[in-house]
mmCIF file of C-alpha atoms and ligand atoms in Angstrom:
data_model
loop_
_atom_site.group_PDB
_atom_site.id
_atom_site.type_symbol
_atom_site.label_atom_id
_atom_site.label_comp_id
_atom_site.label_asym_id
_atom_site.label_seq_id
_atom_site.Cartn_x
_atom_site.Cartn_y
_atom_site.Cartn_z
ATOM 1 C CA MET A 29 -16.234 222.852 65.827
ATOM 2 C CA LEU A 30 -12.928 224.622 66.475
ATOM 3 C CA SER A 31 -13.510 227.862 68.290
ATOM 4 C CA ALA A 32 -11.786 230.443 70.430
ATOM 5 C CA GLU A 33 -13.642 230.692 73.719
ATOM 6 C CA LYS A 34 -13.220 233.482 76.209
ATOM 7 C CA VAL A 35 -12.297 232.433 79.737
ATOM 8 C CA VAL A 36 -14.877 234.050 81.998
ATOM 9 C CA ALA A 37 -13.604 232.311 85.136
ATOM 10 C CA ASN A 38 -10.992 229.707 86.027
ATOM 11 C CA GLN A 39 -10.833 229.269 89.775
ATOM 12 C CA ILE A 40 -10.179 226.587 92.329
ATOM 13 C CA VAL A 41 -13.493 225.669 93.992
ATOM 14 C CA VAL A 42 -12.130 224.946 97.469
ATOM 15 C CA PRO A 43 -8.514 225.703 98.448
ATOM 16 C CA GLY A 44 -6.444 222.526 98.505
ATOM 17 C CA SER A 45 -9.012 220.456 96.573
ATOM 18 C CA GLY A 46 -7.239 220.710 93.208
ATOM 19 C CA ILE A 47 -10.665 221.044 91.578
ATOM 20 C CA TYR A 48 -11.176 224.001 89.267
ATOM 21 C CA LYS A 49 -14.275 225.566 87.764
ATOM 22 C CA LEU A 50 -13.761 226.871 84.256
ATOM 23 C CA VAL A 51 -16.398 229.034 82.596
ATOM 24 C CA LEU A 52 -16.114 229.618 78.843
ATOM 25 C CA GLU A 53 -18.045 232.027 76.669
ATOM 26 C CA GLY A 54 -18.291 231.455 72.930
ATOM 27 C CA GLU A 55 -19.778 229.134 70.369
ATOM 28 C CA VAL A 56 -19.736 225.793 72.167
ATOM 29 C CA ALA A 57 -22.846 226.509 74.259
ATOM 30 C CA ALA A 58 -25.092 226.860 71.197
ATOM 31 C CA THR A 59 -25.026 223.153 70.365
ATOM 32 C CA ALA A 60 -23.664 221.436 73.499
ATOM 33 C CA ARG A 61 -25.676 218.589 75.008
ATOM 34 C CA PRO A 62 -25.322 216.842 78.389
ATOM 35 C CA GLY A 63 -22.734 214.067 78.195
ATOM 36 C CA GLN A 64 -20.592 215.743 75.546
ATOM 37 C CA PHE A 65 -17.107 217.103 76.148
ATOM 38 C CA VAL A 66 -14.685 219.664 74.806
ATOM 39 C CA HIS A 67 -11.041 219.217 73.876
ATOM 40 C CA LEU A 68 -9.183 222.167 75.346
ATOM 41 C CA GLN A 69 -5.862 223.506 74.239
ATOM 42 C CA VAL A 70 -3.679 223.858 77.310
ATOM 43 C CA GLY A 71 -0.305 224.440 75.702
ATOM 44 C CA LEU A 72 1.376 225.384 72.451
ATOM 45 C CA ALA A 73 -0.872 225.212 69.401
ATOM 46 C CA THR A 74 1.607 222.956 67.614
ATOM 47 C CA ASP A 75 1.459 220.237 70.260
ATOM 48 C CA PRO A 76 -1.724 218.134 69.906
ATOM 49 C CA LEU A 77 -0.891 216.280 73.104
ATOM 50 C CA LEU A 78 -1.476 219.473 74.962
ATOM 51 C CA ARG A 79 -5.194 219.276 74.608
ATOM 52 C CA ARG A 80 -7.251 217.834 77.405
ATOM 53 C CA PRO A 81 -10.786 216.409 77.208
ATOM 54 C CA VAL A 82 -13.100 217.911 79.811
ATOM 55 C CA SER A 83 -16.771 217.019 80.137
ATOM 56 C CA ILE A 84 -19.408 219.715 79.980
ATOM 57 C CA ALA A 85 -21.027 220.294 83.359
ATOM 58 C CA GLY A 86 -23.257 223.254 82.606
ATOM 59 C CA ILE A 87 -24.802 224.773 79.483
ATOM 60 C CA ASP A 88 -26.296 228.269 79.337
ATOM 61 C CA ARG A 89 -27.353 228.787 75.723
ATOM 62 C CA GLU A 90 -28.776 232.262 76.258
ATOM 63 C CA ARG A 91 -25.531 233.632 77.607
ATOM 64 C CA GLY A 92 -23.360 231.460 75.367
ATOM 65 C CA ILE A 93 -21.628 229.946 78.373
ATOM 66 C CA VAL A 94 -20.473 226.457 79.281
ATOM 67 C CA THR A 95 -19.188 225.444 82.696
ATOM 68 C CA LEU A 96 -16.542 222.771 83.138
ATOM 69 C CA PHE A 97 -14.854 221.277 86.171
ATOM 70 C CA TYR A 98 -11.474 219.587 86.174
ATOM 71 C CA ARG A 99 -9.052 218.234 88.729
ATOM 72 C CA VAL A 100 -5.371 219.092 88.396
ATOM 73 C CA ALA A 101 -3.675 215.733 87.909
ATOM 74 C CA GLY A 102 -0.623 216.349 85.729
ATOM 75 C CA ARG A 103 1.160 218.710 83.423
ATOM 76 C CA GLY A 104 -1.762 219.445 81.107
ATOM 77 C CA THR A 105 -4.291 220.273 83.778
ATOM 78 C CA ALA A 106 -1.632 222.241 85.709
ATOM 79 C CA LEU A 107 -1.133 224.377 82.604
ATOM 80 C CA LEU A 108 -4.889 224.785 82.300
ATOM 81 C CA ALA A 109 -5.091 225.974 85.905
ATOM 82 C CA GLY A 110 -2.696 228.781 84.986
ATOM 83 C CA VAL A 111 -4.966 230.225 82.286
ATOM 84 C CA GLY A 112 -6.302 233.608 83.359
ATOM 85 C CA GLU A 113 -9.672 235.304 83.025
ATOM 86 C CA GLN A 114 -10.244 237.113 79.738
ATOM 87 C CA GLU A 115 -7.668 234.920 77.997
ATOM 88 C CA THR A 116 -8.769 232.895 75.019
ATOM 89 C CA LEU A 117 -8.701 229.109 74.824
ATOM 90 C CA SER A 118 -8.726 227.107 71.619
ATOM 91 C CA VAL A 119 -11.558 224.621 71.990
ATOM 92 C CA ILE A 120 -12.655 221.713 69.811
ATOM 93 C CA GLY A 121 -16.229 220.831 70.555
ATOM 94 C CA PRO A 122 -18.785 220.031 71.605
ATOM 95 C CA LEU A 123 -17.637 216.461 70.912
ATOM 96 C CA GLY A 124 -19.029 212.956 71.271
ATOM 97 C CA ASN A 125 -22.547 211.731 71.787
ATOM 98 C CA GLY A 126 -24.543 212.666 74.841
ATOM 99 C CA PHE A 127 -26.825 211.056 77.390
ATOM 100 C CA THR A 128 -30.354 210.018 76.471
ATOM 101 C CA LEU A 129 -32.771 212.457 78.028
ATOM 102 C CA PRO A 130 -35.735 210.547 79.507
ATOM 103 C CA GLN A 131 -39.177 212.130 79.118
ATOM 104 C CA ALA A 132 -40.924 210.213 81.913
ATOM 105 C CA GLY A 133 -40.340 207.725 84.722
ATOM 106 C CA GLU A 134 -37.328 207.807 87.007
ATOM 107 C CA LEU A 135 -33.777 208.792 86.172
ATOM 108 C CA LEU A 136 -31.243 207.256 88.512
ATOM 109 C CA LEU A 137 -27.873 209.010 88.385
ATOM 110 C CA LEU A 138 -24.848 207.113 89.700
ATOM 111 C CA ALA A 139 -21.699 209.128 90.279
ATOM 112 C CA GLY A 140 -18.277 207.999 91.436
ATOM 113 C CA GLY A 141 -16.124 210.851 92.802
ATOM 114 C CA ILE A 142 -15.708 213.647 90.286
ATOM 115 C CA GLY A 143 -17.852 211.628 87.879
ATOM 116 C CA ILE A 144 -20.639 213.844 89.198
ATOM 117 C CA PHE A 145 -19.542 216.700 86.901
ATOM 118 C CA PRO A 146 -21.040 215.544 83.573
ATOM 119 C CA LEU A 147 -24.201 214.582 85.440
ATOM 120 C CA PHE A 148 -24.753 218.209 86.505
ATOM 121 C CA SER A 149 -25.670 219.146 82.945
ATOM 122 C CA LEU A 150 -28.102 216.226 82.788
ATOM 123 C CA MET A 151 -29.761 217.299 86.047
ATOM 124 C CA ASP A 152 -30.276 220.756 84.542
ATOM 125 C CA ALA A 153 -31.622 219.464 81.244
ATOM 126 C CA VAL A 154 -34.126 216.901 82.430
ATOM 127 C CA ASP A 155 -37.705 218.064 82.920
ATOM 128 C CA ARG A 156 -38.153 217.305 86.586
ATOM 129 C CA SER A 157 -41.890 217.962 86.429
ATOM 130 C CA LYS A 158 -42.123 214.754 84.367
ATOM 131 C CA VAL A 159 -39.087 212.759 85.476
ATOM 132 C CA LYS A 160 -38.215 211.806 89.041
ATOM 133 C CA VAL A 161 -34.475 212.260 89.507
ATOM 134 C CA LYS A 162 -32.553 210.309 92.135
ATOM 135 C CA VAL A 163 -28.817 210.711 92.673
ATOM 136 C CA LEU A 164 -26.522 208.155 94.318
ATOM 137 C CA TRP A 165 -23.000 209.465 94.741
ATOM 138 C CA GLY A 166 -20.007 207.651 96.163
ATOM 139 C CA ALA A 167 -16.671 209.268 96.981
ATOM 140 C CA GLU A 168 -13.584 208.799 99.087
ATOM 141 C CA ASN A 169 -14.620 211.254 101.759
ATOM 142 C CA ARG A 170 -16.714 214.237 102.744
ATOM 143 C CA GLN A 171 -14.135 216.777 101.539
ATOM 144 C CA LEU A 172 -14.370 215.490 98.006
ATOM 145 C CA LEU A 173 -18.164 215.528 98.032
ATOM 146 C CA GLU A 174 -18.196 219.123 99.270
ATOM 147 C CA ALA A 175 -15.494 220.304 96.856
ATOM 148 C CA ALA A 176 -17.164 218.580 93.912
ATOM 149 C CA GLY A 177 -20.485 220.312 94.533
ATOM 150 C CA ARG A 178 -22.739 218.555 97.041
ATOM 151 C CA GLN A 179 -24.320 221.916 97.821
ATOM 152 C CA ARG A 180 -25.510 222.068 94.255
ATOM 153 C CA LEU A 181 -27.677 218.989 94.846
ATOM 154 C CA VAL A 182 -29.124 220.697 97.904
ATOM 155 C CA ASP A 183 -29.775 223.915 95.971
ATOM 156 C CA LEU A 184 -31.563 221.974 93.252
ATOM 157 C CA ALA A 185 -33.645 220.234 95.938
ATOM 158 C CA LEU A 186 -32.661 216.881 94.458
ATOM 159 C CA ASP A 187 -33.329 213.568 96.089
ATOM 160 C CA TYR A 188 -29.805 212.269 96.724
ATOM 161 C CA GLU A 189 -27.853 209.870 98.901
ATOM 162 C CA VAL A 190 -24.099 209.670 99.335
ATOM 163 C CA SER A 191 -21.599 207.104 100.483
ATOM 164 C CA THR A 192 -17.995 207.596 101.519
ATOM 165 C CA ILE A 193 -15.212 205.067 101.801
ATOM 166 C CA ASP A 194 -13.965 206.562 105.073
ATOM 167 C CA GLY A 195 -17.490 206.919 106.458
ATOM 168 C CA SER A 196 -17.185 210.707 106.907
ATOM 169 C CA MET A 197 -20.539 211.324 105.209
ATOM 170 C CA GLY A 198 -23.554 209.234 104.270
ATOM 171 C CA GLN A 199 -23.444 205.468 104.148
ATOM 172 C CA PRO A 200 -19.960 204.071 104.791
ATOM 173 C CA GLY A 201 -18.540 202.018 101.944
ATOM 174 C CA LEU A 202 -18.884 201.871 98.206
ATOM 175 C CA ILE A 203 -21.573 203.187 95.926
ATOM 176 C CA THR A 204 -22.437 199.609 95.019
ATOM 177 C CA ASN A 205 -23.777 199.104 98.565
ATOM 178 C CA LEU A 206 -25.754 202.314 98.269
ATOM 179 C CA LEU A 207 -27.196 201.170 94.963
ATOM 180 C CA GLU A 208 -28.113 197.736 96.306
ATOM 181 C CA SER A 209 -29.879 199.307 99.315
ATOM 182 C CA TYR A 210 -31.735 201.752 97.119
ATOM 183 C CA LEU A 211 -32.918 199.077 94.701
ATOM 184 C CA ARG A 212 -34.041 196.882 97.598
ATOM 185 C CA LYS A 213 -36.031 199.758 99.088
ATOM 186 C CA ARG A 214 -37.502 200.570 95.714
ATOM 187 C CA SER A 215 -38.594 196.985 95.079
ATOM 188 C CA LEU A 216 -40.350 196.903 98.472
ATOM 189 C CA GLU A 217 -42.316 199.956 97.422
ATOM 190 C CA SER A 218 -43.122 198.009 94.226
ATOM 191 C CA THR A 219 -43.199 201.197 92.209
ATOM 192 C CA GLN A 220 -44.152 200.705 88.571
ATOM 193 C CA GLN A 221 -42.194 203.724 87.364
ATOM 194 C CA ARG A 222 -39.884 202.983 84.471
ATOM 195 C CA ILE A 223 -36.312 203.599 85.517
ATOM 196 C CA SER A 224 -33.318 204.539 83.415
ATOM 197 C CA THR A 225 -29.834 204.762 84.805
ATOM 198 C CA VAL A 226 -26.808 206.842 83.917
ATOM 199 C CA ALA A 227 -23.406 206.238 85.491
ATOM 200 C CA CYS A 228 -20.210 208.214 85.447
ATOM 201 C CA GLY A 229 -17.025 207.542 87.398
ATOM 202 C CA PRO A 230 -13.875 205.408 87.391
ATOM 203 C CA PRO A 231 -13.957 202.183 85.298
ATOM 204 C CA VAL A 232 -14.035 199.841 88.283
ATOM 205 C CA MET A 233 -17.097 201.635 89.626
ATOM 206 C CA LEU A 234 -18.782 201.705 86.215
ATOM 207 C CA LYS A 235 -18.261 197.999 85.764
ATOM 208 C CA ALA A 236 -19.646 197.203 89.216
ATOM 209 C CA VAL A 237 -22.768 199.374 88.959
ATOM 210 C CA THR A 238 -23.432 198.190 85.402
ATOM 211 C CA GLU A 239 -23.420 194.577 86.586
ATOM 212 C CA ILE A 240 -25.932 195.394 89.292
ATOM 213 C CA CYS A 241 -28.182 197.332 86.902
ATOM 214 C CA LEU A 242 -28.118 194.579 84.292
ATOM 215 C CA ARG A 243 -28.859 191.953 86.926
ATOM 216 C CA GLU A 244 -31.922 193.993 87.901
ATOM 217 C CA GLY A 245 -32.937 194.480 84.272
ATOM 218 C CA LEU A 246 -32.332 198.232 84.345
ATOM 219 C CA PRO A 247 -31.050 199.995 81.244
ATOM 220 C CA VAL A 248 -27.822 201.837 81.999
ATOM 221 C CA GLU A 249 -25.753 204.327 80.086
ATOM 222 C CA VAL A 250 -22.133 204.827 81.070
ATOM 223 C CA SER A 251 -19.801 207.681 80.284
ATOM 224 C CA LEU A 252 -16.291 206.367 79.636
ATOM 225 C CA GLU A 253 -13.047 208.240 80.066
ATOM 226 C CA GLU A 254 -9.935 207.594 78.049
ATOM 227 C CA ARG A 255 -6.732 209.414 77.331
ATOM 228 C CA MET A 256 -7.234 211.279 74.109
ATOM 229 C CA ALA A 257 -4.923 212.773 71.516
ATOM 230 C CA CYS A 258 -6.981 214.045 68.578
ATOM 231 C CA GLY A 259 -10.414 213.921 70.262
ATOM 232 C CA VAL A 260 -12.182 213.698 66.911
ATOM 233 C CA GLY A 261 -11.936 210.056 65.906
ATOM 234 C CA ALA A 262 -8.810 210.212 63.762
ATOM 235 C CA CYS A 263 -5.987 208.630 65.783
ATOM 236 C CA ARG A 264 -7.798 205.629 67.339
ATOM 237 C CA GLY A 265 -5.875 206.254 70.520
ATOM 238 C CA CYS A 266 -8.960 206.034 72.716
ATOM 239 C CA VAL A 267 -10.582 202.755 71.736
ATOM 240 C CA CYS A 268 -12.685 200.524 73.954
ATOM 241 C CA THR A 269 -14.291 197.169 73.187
ATOM 242 C CA VAL A 270 -18.028 196.658 72.847
ATOM 243 C CA ARG A 271 -20.114 193.598 72.134
ATOM 244 C CA ALA A 272 -22.189 194.532 69.112
ATOM 245 C CA ALA A 273 -25.551 193.054 68.123
ATOM 246 C CA GLY A 274 -24.889 189.455 67.086
ATOM 247 C CA GLY A 275 -22.208 189.070 69.738
ATOM 248 C CA THR A 276 -19.176 190.186 67.772
ATOM 249 C CA LEU A 277 -16.556 192.218 69.583
ATOM 250 C CA GLU A 278 -15.858 195.590 68.055
ATOM 251 C CA ARG A 279 -13.465 198.403 68.815
ATOM 252 C CA ARG A 280 -15.074 201.802 69.281
ATOM 253 C CA ARG A 281 -13.542 205.219 69.754
ATOM 254 C CA VAL A 282 -14.495 206.784 73.075
ATOM 255 C CA CYS A 283 -14.132 210.308 71.655
ATOM 256 C CA LYS A 284 -16.280 209.828 68.578
ATOM 257 C CA ASP A 285 -18.528 206.807 69.206
ATOM 258 C CA GLY A 286 -18.837 207.672 72.915
ATOM 259 C CA PRO A 287 -18.095 208.829 75.498
ATOM 260 C CA VAL A 288 -21.595 207.589 76.378
ATOM 261 C CA PHE A 289 -22.197 203.882 75.697
ATOM 262 C CA LYS A 290 -24.878 201.405 76.648
ATOM 263 C CA GLY A 291 -23.551 199.622 79.725
ATOM 264 C CA ARG A 292 -24.635 196.231 78.445
ATOM 265 C CA GLU A 293 -22.432 196.623 75.351
ATOM 266 C CA VAL A 294 -19.167 197.530 77.065
ATOM 267 C CA VAL A 295 -16.620 194.734 77.485
ATOM 268 C CA TRP A 296 -14.925 195.844 80.666
ATOM 269 C CA ASP A 297 -11.997 193.482 80.849
ATOM 270 C CA ALA A 298 -10.936 193.504 77.203
ATOM 271 C CA GLU A 299 -7.236 193.674 76.488
ATOM 272 C CA GLY A 300 -6.159 197.242 75.799
HETATM 273 FE FE1 LIG B 11 -8.106 210.171 68.532
HETATM 274 FE FE2 LIG B 11 -10.185 209.259 69.942
HETATM 275 S S1 LIG B 11 -8.596 210.540 70.611
HETATM 276 S S2 LIG B 11 -9.580 208.692 67.948
#
């Protein structure tokens, strides 16, 4: 689980975006699954706080390579951005549980901003000859969509729609509007295809799309993000609240019990 991975690439994707693509070669790829993450050492080995959790965006088992994306947002990720090619990174992972991979029906992917990254690995893994994949992606603006990989959706010939808060691309407004329009359209077509939904993005977006999905009777999995120290379930620094079977509230560790949870179980407004 602890390995030394070789940095094959660590580059900013678009100048000024703050988003980096990190490609690692080593042992993680052999067992990684979509939805899991790695805990990367970005500073001195003696400082556990200098690890950062980053979700796995691409898995190439044959070449032993995983691809990650991260946005520089503080000291840890700034240190990570300074790591050079051919250097070695201490990596704990792959960690956490992953997304459920549907075998039939429709898979609706809901991404908020850079929440698209973990969904990339799911798009790659799903058998699109059996599963219809639809992507709805909301972001602040066009620049973010382009920097975070809109072209990849085009290259994969995926059926996708976007929304932007500033109206610079796609439907103006929030992803919730996009989701409501899509579900309305879908119900008019009265398709019988079974639909499963996976959402990844900021908590406020996850809460809003989960409410819509549950109202419509759609199963939804959400990938939660939390600050993490140990990353392996030991410190309980990353807990969230879920409503377990029977209605009792329970604390779960995002790193170990998640990061993927059933949307209907998550208690969004629980006290931290
Ligand atoms: Fe330590 Fe999750 S980060 S328990």
